[in-house]
């Protein structure tokens, strides 16, 4: 249910198919009960370059407009959504778990560059065949360890801290990456990916991505499998 607001929420995003940071900003709002008006600017196009400065001083997405108020950066959008529209419920009540969740979100926000660069988010890819180097493998191992750490601390077999949190939101694009490429994942990580894949909000995002006709060639990584081709 959408939270009642006195101002319009407009979220400027990149492509549904590829923009992982846009997904984080959008999910934060949806999990806070806000259904923003989404403006999609196709990345790596003249249209994006000509238009983005009208919305974002950083020339990056996502950026949220609440009436005439500007909030840029996905983590700032997430914290704003939690504070103003979710009464703080998108962080765990337990102070130690809340601190852990914030640390995990910050690590995701600033780290894992090898994974980002080698395995871009591609919502229409399915178990593509890829080769990964040691740096990417290390990022994958660290992420799986974080997921296990959080679920161990909370005793959860679902979301990282039992209830949906902003830590989960920050890792949603990683879950899609783990679905997009054929990787050797521990069972616990595969289970967490499945937790995301049945989420109604993420399914909505994937449905929008399926409608897009734009293709960014350098984001199309890996060899498509028969499973992916059967979905198209």
mmCIF file with all atom_site columns, C-alpha atoms in Angstrom:
data_model
loop_
_atom_site.group_PDB
_atom_site.id
_atom_site.type_symbol
_atom_site.label_atom_id
_atom_site.label_alt_id
_atom_site.label_comp_id
_atom_site.label_asym_id
_atom_site.label_entity_id
_atom_site.label_seq_id
_atom_site.pdbx_PDB_ins_code
_atom_site.Cartn_x
_atom_site.Cartn_y
_atom_site.Cartn_z
_atom_site.occupancy
_atom_site.B_iso_or_equiv
_atom_site.pdbx_formal_charge
_atom_site.auth_seq_id
_atom_site.auth_comp_id
_atom_site.auth_asym_id
_atom_site.auth_atom_id
_atom_site.pdbx_PDB_model_num
ATOM 1   C CA . UNK A 1 1   ? 0.000  0.000   0.000   1.00 0.00 ? 1   UNK A CA 1
ATOM 2   C CA . UNK A 1 2   ? 1.343  3.402   -0.947  1.00 0.00 ? 2   UNK A CA 1
ATOM 3   C CA . UNK A 1 3   ? 2.131  5.677   1.984   1.00 0.00 ? 3   UNK A CA 1
ATOM 4   C CA . UNK A 1 4   ? 0.104  8.902   1.846   1.00 0.00 ? 4   UNK A CA 1
ATOM 5   C CA . UNK A 1 5   ? 2.327  11.813  0.835   1.00 0.00 ? 5   UNK A CA 1
ATOM 6   C CA . UNK A 1 6   ? 1.773  15.538  0.604   1.00 0.00 ? 6   UNK A CA 1
ATOM 7   C CA . UNK A 1 7   ? 4.371  15.879  -2.163  1.00 0.00 ? 7   UNK A CA 1
ATOM 8   C CA . UNK A 1 8   ? 4.935  14.025  -5.412  1.00 0.00 ? 8   UNK A CA 1
ATOM 9   C CA . UNK A 1 9   ? 7.773  11.489  -5.507  1.00 0.00 ? 9   UNK A CA 1
ATOM 10  C CA . UNK A 1 10  ? 9.565  11.404  -8.857  1.00 0.00 ? 10  UNK A CA 1
ATOM 11  C CA . UNK A 1 11  ? 12.459 8.987   -9.311  1.00 0.00 ? 11  UNK A CA 1
ATOM 12  C CA . UNK A 1 12  ? 14.828 9.447   -12.240 1.00 0.00 ? 12  UNK A CA 1
ATOM 13  C CA . UNK A 1 13  ? 16.259 6.082   -13.277 1.00 0.00 ? 13  UNK A CA 1
ATOM 14  C CA . UNK A 1 14  ? 18.432 4.482   -15.887 1.00 0.00 ? 14  UNK A CA 1
ATOM 15  C CA . UNK A 1 15  ? 17.326 1.432   -17.851 1.00 0.00 ? 15  UNK A CA 1
ATOM 16  C CA . UNK A 1 16  ? 15.214 -1.091  -15.981 1.00 0.00 ? 16  UNK A CA 1
ATOM 17  C CA . UNK A 1 17  ? 17.333 -3.800  -17.569 1.00 0.00 ? 17  UNK A CA 1
ATOM 18  C CA . UNK A 1 18  ? 20.780 -2.602  -16.535 1.00 0.00 ? 18  UNK A CA 1
ATOM 19  C CA . UNK A 1 19  ? 20.696 0.114   -13.861 1.00 0.00 ? 19  UNK A CA 1
ATOM 20  C CA . UNK A 1 20  ? 21.509 -1.548  -10.552 1.00 0.00 ? 20  UNK A CA 1
ATOM 21  C CA . UNK A 1 21  ? 21.658 1.707   -8.594  1.00 0.00 ? 21  UNK A CA 1
ATOM 22  C CA . UNK A 1 22  ? 18.280 2.753   -9.943  1.00 0.00 ? 22  UNK A CA 1
ATOM 23  C CA . UNK A 1 23  ? 16.874 -0.574  -8.771  1.00 0.00 ? 23  UNK A CA 1
ATOM 24  C CA . UNK A 1 24  ? 18.155 0.109   -5.253  1.00 0.00 ? 24  UNK A CA 1
ATOM 25  C CA . UNK A 1 25  ? 16.567 3.547   -5.120  1.00 0.00 ? 25  UNK A CA 1
ATOM 26  C CA . UNK A 1 26  ? 13.258 2.279   -6.489  1.00 0.00 ? 26  UNK A CA 1
ATOM 27  C CA . UNK A 1 27  ? 13.107 -0.738  -4.175  1.00 0.00 ? 27  UNK A CA 1
ATOM 28  C CA . UNK A 1 28  ? 13.822 1.459   -1.162  1.00 0.00 ? 28  UNK A CA 1
ATOM 29  C CA . UNK A 1 29  ? 10.785 3.559   -1.964  1.00 0.00 ? 29  UNK A CA 1
ATOM 30  C CA . UNK A 1 30  ? 8.552  0.599   -2.728  1.00 0.00 ? 30  UNK A CA 1
ATOM 31  C CA . UNK A 1 31  ? 9.516  -1.157  0.500   1.00 0.00 ? 31  UNK A CA 1
ATOM 32  C CA . UNK A 1 32  ? 8.705  2.076   2.338   1.00 0.00 ? 32  UNK A CA 1
ATOM 33  C CA . UNK A 1 33  ? 5.238  2.021   0.774   1.00 0.00 ? 33  UNK A CA 1
ATOM 34  C CA . UNK A 1 34  ? 5.856  4.662   -1.888  1.00 0.00 ? 34  UNK A CA 1
ATOM 35  C CA . UNK A 1 35  ? 5.133  4.092   -5.566  1.00 0.00 ? 35  UNK A CA 1
ATOM 36  C CA . UNK A 1 36  ? 7.142  6.839   -7.258  1.00 0.00 ? 36  UNK A CA 1
ATOM 37  C CA . UNK A 1 37  ? 6.566  8.357   -10.658 1.00 0.00 ? 37  UNK A CA 1
ATOM 38  C CA . UNK A 1 38  ? 9.473  6.858   -12.624 1.00 0.00 ? 38  UNK A CA 1
ATOM 39  C CA . UNK A 1 39  ? 11.269 8.723   -15.393 1.00 0.00 ? 39  UNK A CA 1
ATOM 40  C CA . UNK A 1 40  ? 13.575 6.388   -17.339 1.00 0.00 ? 40  UNK A CA 1
ATOM 41  C CA . UNK A 1 41  ? 16.539 7.877   -19.172 1.00 0.00 ? 41  UNK A CA 1
ATOM 42  C CA . UNK A 1 42  ? 18.235 5.304   -21.429 1.00 0.00 ? 42  UNK A CA 1
ATOM 43  C CA . UNK A 1 43  ? 21.884 5.146   -20.451 1.00 0.00 ? 43  UNK A CA 1
ATOM 44  C CA . UNK A 1 44  ? 24.770 5.606   -22.871 1.00 0.00 ? 44  UNK A CA 1
ATOM 45  C CA . UNK A 1 45  ? 22.600 7.555   -25.315 1.00 0.00 ? 45  UNK A CA 1
ATOM 46  C CA . UNK A 1 46  ? 22.526 11.174  -26.540 1.00 0.00 ? 46  UNK A CA 1
ATOM 47  C CA . UNK A 1 47  ? 19.098 11.456  -24.887 1.00 0.00 ? 47  UNK A CA 1
ATOM 48  C CA . UNK A 1 48  ? 20.597 10.683  -21.490 1.00 0.00 ? 48  UNK A CA 1
ATOM 49  C CA . UNK A 1 49  ? 23.408 13.203  -21.916 1.00 0.00 ? 49  UNK A CA 1
ATOM 50  C CA . UNK A 1 50  ? 21.010 15.889  -23.103 1.00 0.00 ? 50  UNK A CA 1
ATOM 51  C CA . UNK A 1 51  ? 18.488 15.365  -20.318 1.00 0.00 ? 51  UNK A CA 1
ATOM 52  C CA . UNK A 1 52  ? 20.200 14.179  -17.142 1.00 0.00 ? 52  UNK A CA 1
ATOM 53  C CA . UNK A 1 53  ? 21.441 17.624  -16.061 1.00 0.00 ? 53  UNK A CA 1
ATOM 54  C CA . UNK A 1 54  ? 17.825 18.792  -15.828 1.00 0.00 ? 54  UNK A CA 1
ATOM 55  C CA . UNK A 1 55  ? 17.289 16.316  -13.009 1.00 0.00 ? 55  UNK A CA 1
ATOM 56  C CA . UNK A 1 56  ? 20.627 15.506  -11.391 1.00 0.00 ? 56  UNK A CA 1
ATOM 57  C CA . UNK A 1 57  ? 23.543 17.774  -10.417 1.00 0.00 ? 57  UNK A CA 1
ATOM 58  C CA . UNK A 1 58  ? 25.824 14.722  -10.384 1.00 0.00 ? 58  UNK A CA 1
ATOM 59  C CA . UNK A 1 59  ? 24.629 13.653  -13.848 1.00 0.00 ? 59  UNK A CA 1
ATOM 60  C CA . UNK A 1 60  ? 24.001 10.188  -12.404 1.00 0.00 ? 60  UNK A CA 1
ATOM 61  C CA . UNK A 1 61  ? 20.976 8.079   -11.560 1.00 0.00 ? 61  UNK A CA 1
ATOM 62  C CA . UNK A 1 62  ? 19.026 7.487   -9.470  1.00 0.00 ? 62  UNK A CA 1
ATOM 63  C CA . UNK A 1 63  ? 17.899 10.864  -8.206  1.00 0.00 ? 63  UNK A CA 1
ATOM 64  C CA . UNK A 1 64  ? 14.714 11.464  -6.237  1.00 0.00 ? 64  UNK A CA 1
ATOM 65  C CA . UNK A 1 65  ? 12.605 14.590  -6.335  1.00 0.00 ? 65  UNK A CA 1
ATOM 66  C CA . UNK A 1 66  ? 10.127 15.064  -3.486  1.00 0.00 ? 66  UNK A CA 1
ATOM 67  C CA . UNK A 1 67  ? 8.273  18.095  -4.733  1.00 0.00 ? 67  UNK A CA 1
ATOM 68  C CA . UNK A 1 68  ? 11.064 20.640  -5.149  1.00 0.00 ? 68  UNK A CA 1
ATOM 69  C CA . UNK A 1 69  ? 13.454 18.778  -2.817  1.00 0.00 ? 69  UNK A CA 1
ATOM 70  C CA . UNK A 1 70  ? 16.326 16.846  -4.397  1.00 0.00 ? 70  UNK A CA 1
ATOM 71  C CA . UNK A 1 71  ? 17.880 13.666  -2.964  1.00 0.00 ? 71  UNK A CA 1
ATOM 72  C CA . UNK A 1 72  ? 20.653 12.058  -4.970  1.00 0.00 ? 72  UNK A CA 1
ATOM 73  C CA . UNK A 1 73  ? 22.543 8.764   -4.493  1.00 0.00 ? 73  UNK A CA 1
ATOM 74  C CA . UNK A 1 74  ? 20.817 5.463   -3.859  1.00 0.00 ? 74  UNK A CA 1
ATOM 75  C CA . UNK A 1 75  ? 21.907 5.136   -0.228  1.00 0.00 ? 75  UNK A CA 1
ATOM 76  C CA . UNK A 1 76  ? 20.656 8.626   0.600   1.00 0.00 ? 76  UNK A CA 1
ATOM 77  C CA . UNK A 1 77  ? 17.374 7.825   -1.145  1.00 0.00 ? 77  UNK A CA 1
ATOM 78  C CA . UNK A 1 78  ? 17.099 4.614   0.892   1.00 0.00 ? 78  UNK A CA 1
ATOM 79  C CA . UNK A 1 79  ? 17.686 6.374   4.202   1.00 0.00 ? 79  UNK A CA 1
ATOM 80  C CA . UNK A 1 80  ? 15.233 9.142   3.290   1.00 0.00 ? 80  UNK A CA 1
ATOM 81  C CA . UNK A 1 81  ? 12.555 6.624   2.326   1.00 0.00 ? 81  UNK A CA 1
ATOM 82  C CA . UNK A 1 82  ? 13.072 4.727   5.575   1.00 0.00 ? 82  UNK A CA 1
ATOM 83  C CA . UNK A 1 83  ? 12.987 7.827   7.757   1.00 0.00 ? 83  UNK A CA 1
ATOM 84  C CA . UNK A 1 84  ? 10.059 9.662   6.178   1.00 0.00 ? 84  UNK A CA 1
ATOM 85  C CA . UNK A 1 85  ? 7.771  6.942   4.923   1.00 0.00 ? 85  UNK A CA 1
ATOM 86  C CA . UNK A 1 86  ? 8.596  3.728   6.809   1.00 0.00 ? 86  UNK A CA 1
ATOM 87  C CA . UNK A 1 87  ? 8.988  5.011   10.384  1.00 0.00 ? 87  UNK A CA 1
ATOM 88  C CA . UNK A 1 88  ? 12.443 3.410   10.521  1.00 0.00 ? 88  UNK A CA 1
ATOM 89  C CA . UNK A 1 89  ? 11.169 -0.143  10.045  1.00 0.00 ? 89  UNK A CA 1
ATOM 90  C CA . UNK A 1 90  ? 13.559 -0.846  7.141   1.00 0.00 ? 90  UNK A CA 1
ATOM 91  C CA . UNK A 1 91  ? 16.406 -1.372  9.608   1.00 0.00 ? 91  UNK A CA 1
ATOM 92  C CA . UNK A 1 92  ? 16.398 -4.114  12.262  1.00 0.00 ? 92  UNK A CA 1
ATOM 93  C CA . UNK A 1 93  ? 15.098 -3.170  15.707  1.00 0.00 ? 93  UNK A CA 1
ATOM 94  C CA . UNK A 1 94  ? 18.057 -4.875  17.372  1.00 0.00 ? 94  UNK A CA 1
ATOM 95  C CA . UNK A 1 95  ? 20.914 -2.341  17.625  1.00 0.00 ? 95  UNK A CA 1
ATOM 96  C CA . UNK A 1 96  ? 23.689 -4.847  16.863  1.00 0.00 ? 96  UNK A CA 1
ATOM 97  C CA . UNK A 1 97  ? 21.869 -6.200  13.829  1.00 0.00 ? 97  UNK A CA 1
ATOM 98  C CA . UNK A 1 98  ? 21.073 -2.653  12.717  1.00 0.00 ? 98  UNK A CA 1
ATOM 99  C CA . UNK A 1 99  ? 24.764 -1.720  12.920  1.00 0.00 ? 99  UNK A CA 1
ATOM 100 C CA . UNK A 1 100 ? 25.704 -4.859  10.989  1.00 0.00 ? 100 UNK A CA 1
ATOM 101 C CA . UNK A 1 101 ? 23.108 -4.102  8.328   1.00 0.00 ? 101 UNK A CA 1
ATOM 102 C CA . UNK A 1 102 ? 24.373 -0.569  7.882   1.00 0.00 ? 102 UNK A CA 1
ATOM 103 C CA . UNK A 1 103 ? 27.956 -1.776  7.619   1.00 0.00 ? 103 UNK A CA 1
ATOM 104 C CA . UNK A 1 104 ? 26.935 -4.331  4.992   1.00 0.00 ? 104 UNK A CA 1
ATOM 105 C CA . UNK A 1 105 ? 25.009 -1.719  3.016   1.00 0.00 ? 105 UNK A CA 1
ATOM 106 C CA . UNK A 1 106 ? 27.979 0.642   3.107   1.00 0.00 ? 106 UNK A CA 1
ATOM 107 C CA . UNK A 1 107 ? 30.361 -2.127  2.006   1.00 0.00 ? 107 UNK A CA 1
ATOM 108 C CA . UNK A 1 108 ? 28.076 -2.937  -0.907  1.00 0.00 ? 108 UNK A CA 1
ATOM 109 C CA . UNK A 1 109 ? 27.782 0.743   -1.786  1.00 0.00 ? 109 UNK A CA 1
ATOM 110 C CA . UNK A 1 110 ? 31.525 1.309   -1.985  1.00 0.00 ? 110 UNK A CA 1
ATOM 111 C CA . UNK A 1 111 ? 32.988 -2.090  -2.761  1.00 0.00 ? 111 UNK A CA 1
ATOM 112 C CA . UNK A 1 112 ? 32.920 -5.157  -4.976  1.00 0.00 ? 112 UNK A CA 1
ATOM 113 C CA . UNK A 1 113 ? 34.212 -3.331  -8.041  1.00 0.00 ? 113 UNK A CA 1
ATOM 114 C CA . UNK A 1 114 ? 35.557 -6.522  -9.625  1.00 0.00 ? 114 UNK A CA 1
ATOM 115 C CA . UNK A 1 115 ? 32.100 -8.101  -9.535  1.00 0.00 ? 115 UNK A CA 1
ATOM 116 C CA . UNK A 1 116 ? 30.419 -4.936  -10.817 1.00 0.00 ? 116 UNK A CA 1
ATOM 117 C CA . UNK A 1 117 ? 32.785 -4.601  -13.759 1.00 0.00 ? 117 UNK A CA 1
ATOM 118 C CA . UNK A 1 118 ? 32.921 -8.253  -14.801 1.00 0.00 ? 118 UNK A CA 1
ATOM 119 C CA . UNK A 1 119 ? 29.276 -9.221  -14.229 1.00 0.00 ? 119 UNK A CA 1
ATOM 120 C CA . UNK A 1 120 ? 27.006 -6.241  -14.881 1.00 0.00 ? 120 UNK A CA 1
ATOM 121 C CA . UNK A 1 121 ? 23.374 -6.442  -13.850 1.00 0.00 ? 121 UNK A CA 1
ATOM 122 C CA . UNK A 1 122 ? 21.303 -7.627  -16.793 1.00 0.00 ? 122 UNK A CA 1
ATOM 123 C CA . UNK A 1 123 ? 17.705 -8.433  -15.889 1.00 0.00 ? 123 UNK A CA 1
ATOM 124 C CA . UNK A 1 124 ? 17.103 -10.442 -19.042 1.00 0.00 ? 124 UNK A CA 1
ATOM 125 C CA . UNK A 1 125 ? 20.182 -12.660 -18.774 1.00 0.00 ? 125 UNK A CA 1
ATOM 126 C CA . UNK A 1 126 ? 19.721 -16.159 -17.365 1.00 0.00 ? 126 UNK A CA 1
ATOM 127 C CA . UNK A 1 127 ? 22.610 -18.381 -16.261 1.00 0.00 ? 127 UNK A CA 1
ATOM 128 C CA . UNK A 1 128 ? 24.998 -17.065 -18.907 1.00 0.00 ? 128 UNK A CA 1
ATOM 129 C CA . UNK A 1 129 ? 28.329 -18.805 -19.197 1.00 0.00 ? 129 UNK A CA 1
ATOM 130 C CA . UNK A 1 130 ? 31.201 -16.629 -17.984 1.00 0.00 ? 130 UNK A CA 1
ATOM 131 C CA . UNK A 1 131 ? 34.797 -16.953 -16.909 1.00 0.00 ? 131 UNK A CA 1
ATOM 132 C CA . UNK A 1 132 ? 35.667 -15.280 -13.622 1.00 0.00 ? 132 UNK A CA 1
ATOM 133 C CA . UNK A 1 133 ? 39.066 -14.300 -12.285 1.00 0.00 ? 133 UNK A CA 1
ATOM 134 C CA . UNK A 1 134 ? 40.381 -14.425 -8.734  1.00 0.00 ? 134 UNK A CA 1
ATOM 135 C CA . UNK A 1 135 ? 39.187 -10.917 -7.863  1.00 0.00 ? 135 UNK A CA 1
ATOM 136 C CA . UNK A 1 136 ? 35.624 -11.646 -8.946  1.00 0.00 ? 136 UNK A CA 1
ATOM 137 C CA . UNK A 1 137 ? 35.681 -14.965 -7.115  1.00 0.00 ? 137 UNK A CA 1
ATOM 138 C CA . UNK A 1 138 ? 36.856 -13.172 -3.967  1.00 0.00 ? 138 UNK A CA 1
ATOM 139 C CA . UNK A 1 139 ? 33.980 -10.675 -4.230  1.00 0.00 ? 139 UNK A CA 1
ATOM 140 C CA . UNK A 1 140 ? 31.470 -13.506 -4.620  1.00 0.00 ? 140 UNK A CA 1
ATOM 141 C CA . UNK A 1 141 ? 32.901 -15.329 -1.610  1.00 0.00 ? 141 UNK A CA 1
ATOM 142 C CA . UNK A 1 142 ? 32.783 -12.186 0.527   1.00 0.00 ? 142 UNK A CA 1
ATOM 143 C CA . UNK A 1 143 ? 29.159 -11.477 -0.405  1.00 0.00 ? 143 UNK A CA 1
ATOM 144 C CA . UNK A 1 144 ? 28.097 -15.020 0.425   1.00 0.00 ? 144 UNK A CA 1
ATOM 145 C CA . UNK A 1 145 ? 29.915 -14.733 3.749   1.00 0.00 ? 145 UNK A CA 1
ATOM 146 C CA . UNK A 1 146 ? 28.063 -11.491 4.540   1.00 0.00 ? 146 UNK A CA 1
ATOM 147 C CA . UNK A 1 147 ? 24.712 -13.050 3.750   1.00 0.00 ? 147 UNK A CA 1
ATOM 148 C CA . UNK A 1 148 ? 25.495 -16.003 6.016   1.00 0.00 ? 148 UNK A CA 1
ATOM 149 C CA . UNK A 1 149 ? 26.744 -13.679 8.761   1.00 0.00 ? 149 UNK A CA 1
ATOM 150 C CA . UNK A 1 150 ? 23.535 -11.637 8.752   1.00 0.00 ? 150 UNK A CA 1
ATOM 151 C CA . UNK A 1 151 ? 21.206 -14.604 8.600   1.00 0.00 ? 151 UNK A CA 1
ATOM 152 C CA . UNK A 1 152 ? 23.189 -16.337 11.322  1.00 0.00 ? 152 UNK A CA 1
ATOM 153 C CA . UNK A 1 153 ? 22.961 -13.291 13.589  1.00 0.00 ? 153 UNK A CA 1
ATOM 154 C CA . UNK A 1 154 ? 19.224 -12.972 13.055  1.00 0.00 ? 154 UNK A CA 1
ATOM 155 C CA . UNK A 1 155 ? 18.365 -16.681 12.867  1.00 0.00 ? 155 UNK A CA 1
ATOM 156 C CA . UNK A 1 156 ? 16.630 -16.008 9.555   1.00 0.00 ? 156 UNK A CA 1
ATOM 157 C CA . UNK A 1 157 ? 16.175 -18.393 6.668   1.00 0.00 ? 157 UNK A CA 1
ATOM 158 C CA . UNK A 1 158 ? 14.666 -15.638 4.517   1.00 0.00 ? 158 UNK A CA 1
ATOM 159 C CA . UNK A 1 159 ? 15.629 -11.973 4.467   1.00 0.00 ? 159 UNK A CA 1
ATOM 160 C CA . UNK A 1 160 ? 19.002 -11.097 5.915   1.00 0.00 ? 160 UNK A CA 1
ATOM 161 C CA . UNK A 1 161 ? 17.676 -9.884  9.252   1.00 0.00 ? 161 UNK A CA 1
ATOM 162 C CA . UNK A 1 162 ? 14.344 -11.653 9.349   1.00 0.00 ? 162 UNK A CA 1
ATOM 163 C CA . UNK A 1 163 ? 12.268 -8.783  8.014   1.00 0.00 ? 163 UNK A CA 1
ATOM 164 C CA . UNK A 1 164 ? 12.999 -6.903  4.792   1.00 0.00 ? 164 UNK A CA 1
ATOM 165 C CA . UNK A 1 165 ? 15.683 -4.274  5.383   1.00 0.00 ? 165 UNK A CA 1
ATOM 166 C CA . UNK A 1 166 ? 17.743 -1.781  3.445   1.00 0.00 ? 166 UNK A CA 1
ATOM 167 C CA . UNK A 1 167 ? 20.615 -4.282  3.602   1.00 0.00 ? 167 UNK A CA 1
ATOM 168 C CA . UNK A 1 168 ? 18.482 -6.601  1.481   1.00 0.00 ? 168 UNK A CA 1
ATOM 169 C CA . UNK A 1 169 ? 17.697 -3.751  -0.909  1.00 0.00 ? 169 UNK A CA 1
ATOM 170 C CA . UNK A 1 170 ? 21.373 -2.980  -1.407  1.00 0.00 ? 170 UNK A CA 1
ATOM 171 C CA . UNK A 1 171 ? 22.061 -6.612  -2.332  1.00 0.00 ? 171 UNK A CA 1
ATOM 172 C CA . UNK A 1 172 ? 19.065 -7.080  -4.648  1.00 0.00 ? 172 UNK A CA 1
ATOM 173 C CA . UNK A 1 173 ? 21.096 -6.339  -7.819  1.00 0.00 ? 173 UNK A CA 1
ATOM 174 C CA . UNK A 1 174 ? 23.658 -8.897  -6.669  1.00 0.00 ? 174 UNK A CA 1
ATOM 175 C CA . UNK A 1 175 ? 20.930 -11.506 -6.412  1.00 0.00 ? 175 UNK A CA 1
ATOM 176 C CA . UNK A 1 176 ? 20.026 -10.690 -10.022 1.00 0.00 ? 176 UNK A CA 1
ATOM 177 C CA . UNK A 1 177 ? 23.670 -10.983 -11.042 1.00 0.00 ? 177 UNK A CA 1
ATOM 178 C CA . UNK A 1 178 ? 23.860 -14.402 -9.407  1.00 0.00 ? 178 UNK A CA 1
ATOM 179 C CA . UNK A 1 179 ? 20.786 -15.401 -11.411 1.00 0.00 ? 179 UNK A CA 1
ATOM 180 C CA . UNK A 1 180 ? 22.115 -13.924 -14.647 1.00 0.00 ? 180 UNK A CA 1
ATOM 181 C CA . UNK A 1 181 ? 25.421 -15.823 -14.692 1.00 0.00 ? 181 UNK A CA 1
ATOM 182 C CA . UNK A 1 182 ? 26.234 -19.477 -14.100 1.00 0.00 ? 182 UNK A CA 1
ATOM 183 C CA . UNK A 1 183 ? 28.251 -19.459 -10.880 1.00 0.00 ? 183 UNK A CA 1
ATOM 184 C CA . UNK A 1 184 ? 29.220 -22.036 -8.312  1.00 0.00 ? 184 UNK A CA 1
ATOM 185 C CA . UNK A 1 185 ? 27.317 -20.704 -5.298  1.00 0.00 ? 185 UNK A CA 1
ATOM 186 C CA . UNK A 1 186 ? 26.796 -22.227 -1.872  1.00 0.00 ? 186 UNK A CA 1
ATOM 187 C CA . UNK A 1 187 ? 23.293 -23.507 -1.203  1.00 0.00 ? 187 UNK A CA 1
ATOM 188 C CA . UNK A 1 188 ? 22.576 -20.730 1.288   1.00 0.00 ? 188 UNK A CA 1
ATOM 189 C CA . UNK A 1 189 ? 23.343 -18.062 -1.323  1.00 0.00 ? 189 UNK A CA 1
ATOM 190 C CA . UNK A 1 190 ? 21.158 -19.774 -3.902  1.00 0.00 ? 190 UNK A CA 1
ATOM 191 C CA . UNK A 1 191 ? 18.349 -19.850 -1.351  1.00 0.00 ? 191 UNK A CA 1
ATOM 192 C CA . UNK A 1 192 ? 18.711 -16.118 -0.730  1.00 0.00 ? 192 UNK A CA 1
ATOM 193 C CA . UNK A 1 193 ? 18.645 -15.396 -4.472  1.00 0.00 ? 193 UNK A CA 1
ATOM 194 C CA . UNK A 1 194 ? 15.379 -17.314 -4.685  1.00 0.00 ? 194 UNK A CA 1
ATOM 195 C CA . UNK A 1 195 ? 14.011 -15.224 -1.819  1.00 0.00 ? 195 UNK A CA 1
ATOM 196 C CA . UNK A 1 196 ? 14.466 -12.182 -4.017  1.00 0.00 ? 196 UNK A CA 1
ATOM 197 C CA . UNK A 1 197 ? 13.233 -13.752 -7.239  1.00 0.00 ? 197 UNK A CA 1
ATOM 198 C CA . UNK A 1 198 ? 9.752  -14.343 -5.814  1.00 0.00 ? 198 UNK A CA 1
ATOM 199 C CA . UNK A 1 199 ? 9.479  -10.837 -4.353  1.00 0.00 ? 199 UNK A CA 1
ATOM 200 C CA . UNK A 1 200 ? 6.523  -8.966  -5.888  1.00 0.00 ? 200 UNK A CA 1
ATOM 201 C CA . UNK A 1 201 ? 8.328  -5.637  -6.222  1.00 0.00 ? 201 UNK A CA 1
ATOM 202 C CA . UNK A 1 202 ? 11.331 -7.206  -7.906  1.00 0.00 ? 202 UNK A CA 1
ATOM 203 C CA . UNK A 1 203 ? 9.001  -9.101  -10.235 1.00 0.00 ? 203 UNK A CA 1
ATOM 204 C CA . UNK A 1 204 ? 7.452  -5.761  -11.210 1.00 0.00 ? 204 UNK A CA 1
ATOM 205 C CA . UNK A 1 205 ? 10.906 -4.361  -12.006 1.00 0.00 ? 205 UNK A CA 1
ATOM 206 C CA . UNK A 1 206 ? 11.758 -7.435  -14.089 1.00 0.00 ? 206 UNK A CA 1
ATOM 207 C CA . UNK A 1 207 ? 8.493  -7.114  -16.007 1.00 0.00 ? 207 UNK A CA 1
ATOM 208 C CA . UNK A 1 208 ? 9.379  -3.532  -16.909 1.00 0.00 ? 208 UNK A CA 1
ATOM 209 C CA . UNK A 1 209 ? 12.872 -4.627  -17.942 1.00 0.00 ? 209 UNK A CA 1
ATOM 210 C CA . UNK A 1 210 ? 11.376 -7.253  -20.248 1.00 0.00 ? 210 UNK A CA 1
ATOM 211 C CA . UNK A 1 211 ? 9.517  -4.519  -22.132 1.00 0.00 ? 211 UNK A CA 1
ATOM 212 C CA . UNK A 1 212 ? 12.635 -2.482  -22.932 1.00 0.00 ? 212 UNK A CA 1
ATOM 213 C CA . UNK A 1 213 ? 14.072 -2.572  -26.426 1.00 0.00 ? 213 UNK A CA 1
ATOM 214 C CA . UNK A 1 214 ? 17.332 -0.750  -25.629 1.00 0.00 ? 214 UNK A CA 1
ATOM 215 C CA . UNK A 1 215 ? 20.493 -2.845  -25.687 1.00 0.00 ? 215 UNK A CA 1
ATOM 216 C CA . UNK A 1 216 ? 23.814 -1.662  -24.276 1.00 0.00 ? 216 UNK A CA 1
ATOM 217 C CA . UNK A 1 217 ? 26.371 -3.895  -25.908 1.00 0.00 ? 217 UNK A CA 1
ATOM 218 C CA . UNK A 1 218 ? 29.113 -3.579  -23.287 1.00 0.00 ? 218 UNK A CA 1
ATOM 219 C CA . UNK A 1 219 ? 26.623 -4.687  -20.617 1.00 0.00 ? 219 UNK A CA 1
ATOM 220 C CA . UNK A 1 220 ? 25.857 -7.886  -22.539 1.00 0.00 ? 220 UNK A CA 1
ATOM 221 C CA . UNK A 1 221 ? 28.394 -10.188 -20.922 1.00 0.00 ? 221 UNK A CA 1
ATOM 222 C CA . UNK A 1 222 ? 28.646 -13.944 -21.212 1.00 0.00 ? 222 UNK A CA 1
ATOM 223 C CA . UNK A 1 223 ? 27.383 -16.608 -23.563 1.00 0.00 ? 223 UNK A CA 1
ATOM 224 C CA . UNK A 1 224 ? 23.585 -16.986 -23.618 1.00 0.00 ? 224 UNK A CA 1
ATOM 225 C CA . UNK A 1 225 ? 22.338 -20.432 -22.695 1.00 0.00 ? 225 UNK A CA 1
ATOM 226 C CA . UNK A 1 226 ? 19.447 -22.439 -24.120 1.00 0.00 ? 226 UNK A CA 1
ATOM 227 C CA . UNK A 1 227 ? 17.522 -21.667 -20.923 1.00 0.00 ? 227 UNK A CA 1
ATOM 228 C CA . UNK A 1 228 ? 17.766 -17.942 -21.643 1.00 0.00 ? 228 UNK A CA 1
ATOM 229 C CA . UNK A 1 229 ? 16.849 -18.323 -25.295 1.00 0.00 ? 229 UNK A CA 1
ATOM 230 C CA . UNK A 1 230 ? 13.728 -20.261 -24.336 1.00 0.00 ? 230 UNK A CA 1
ATOM 231 C CA . UNK A 1 231 ? 12.578 -17.299 -22.246 1.00 0.00 ? 231 UNK A CA 1
ATOM 232 C CA . UNK A 1 232 ? 12.699 -14.881 -25.196 1.00 0.00 ? 232 UNK A CA 1
#
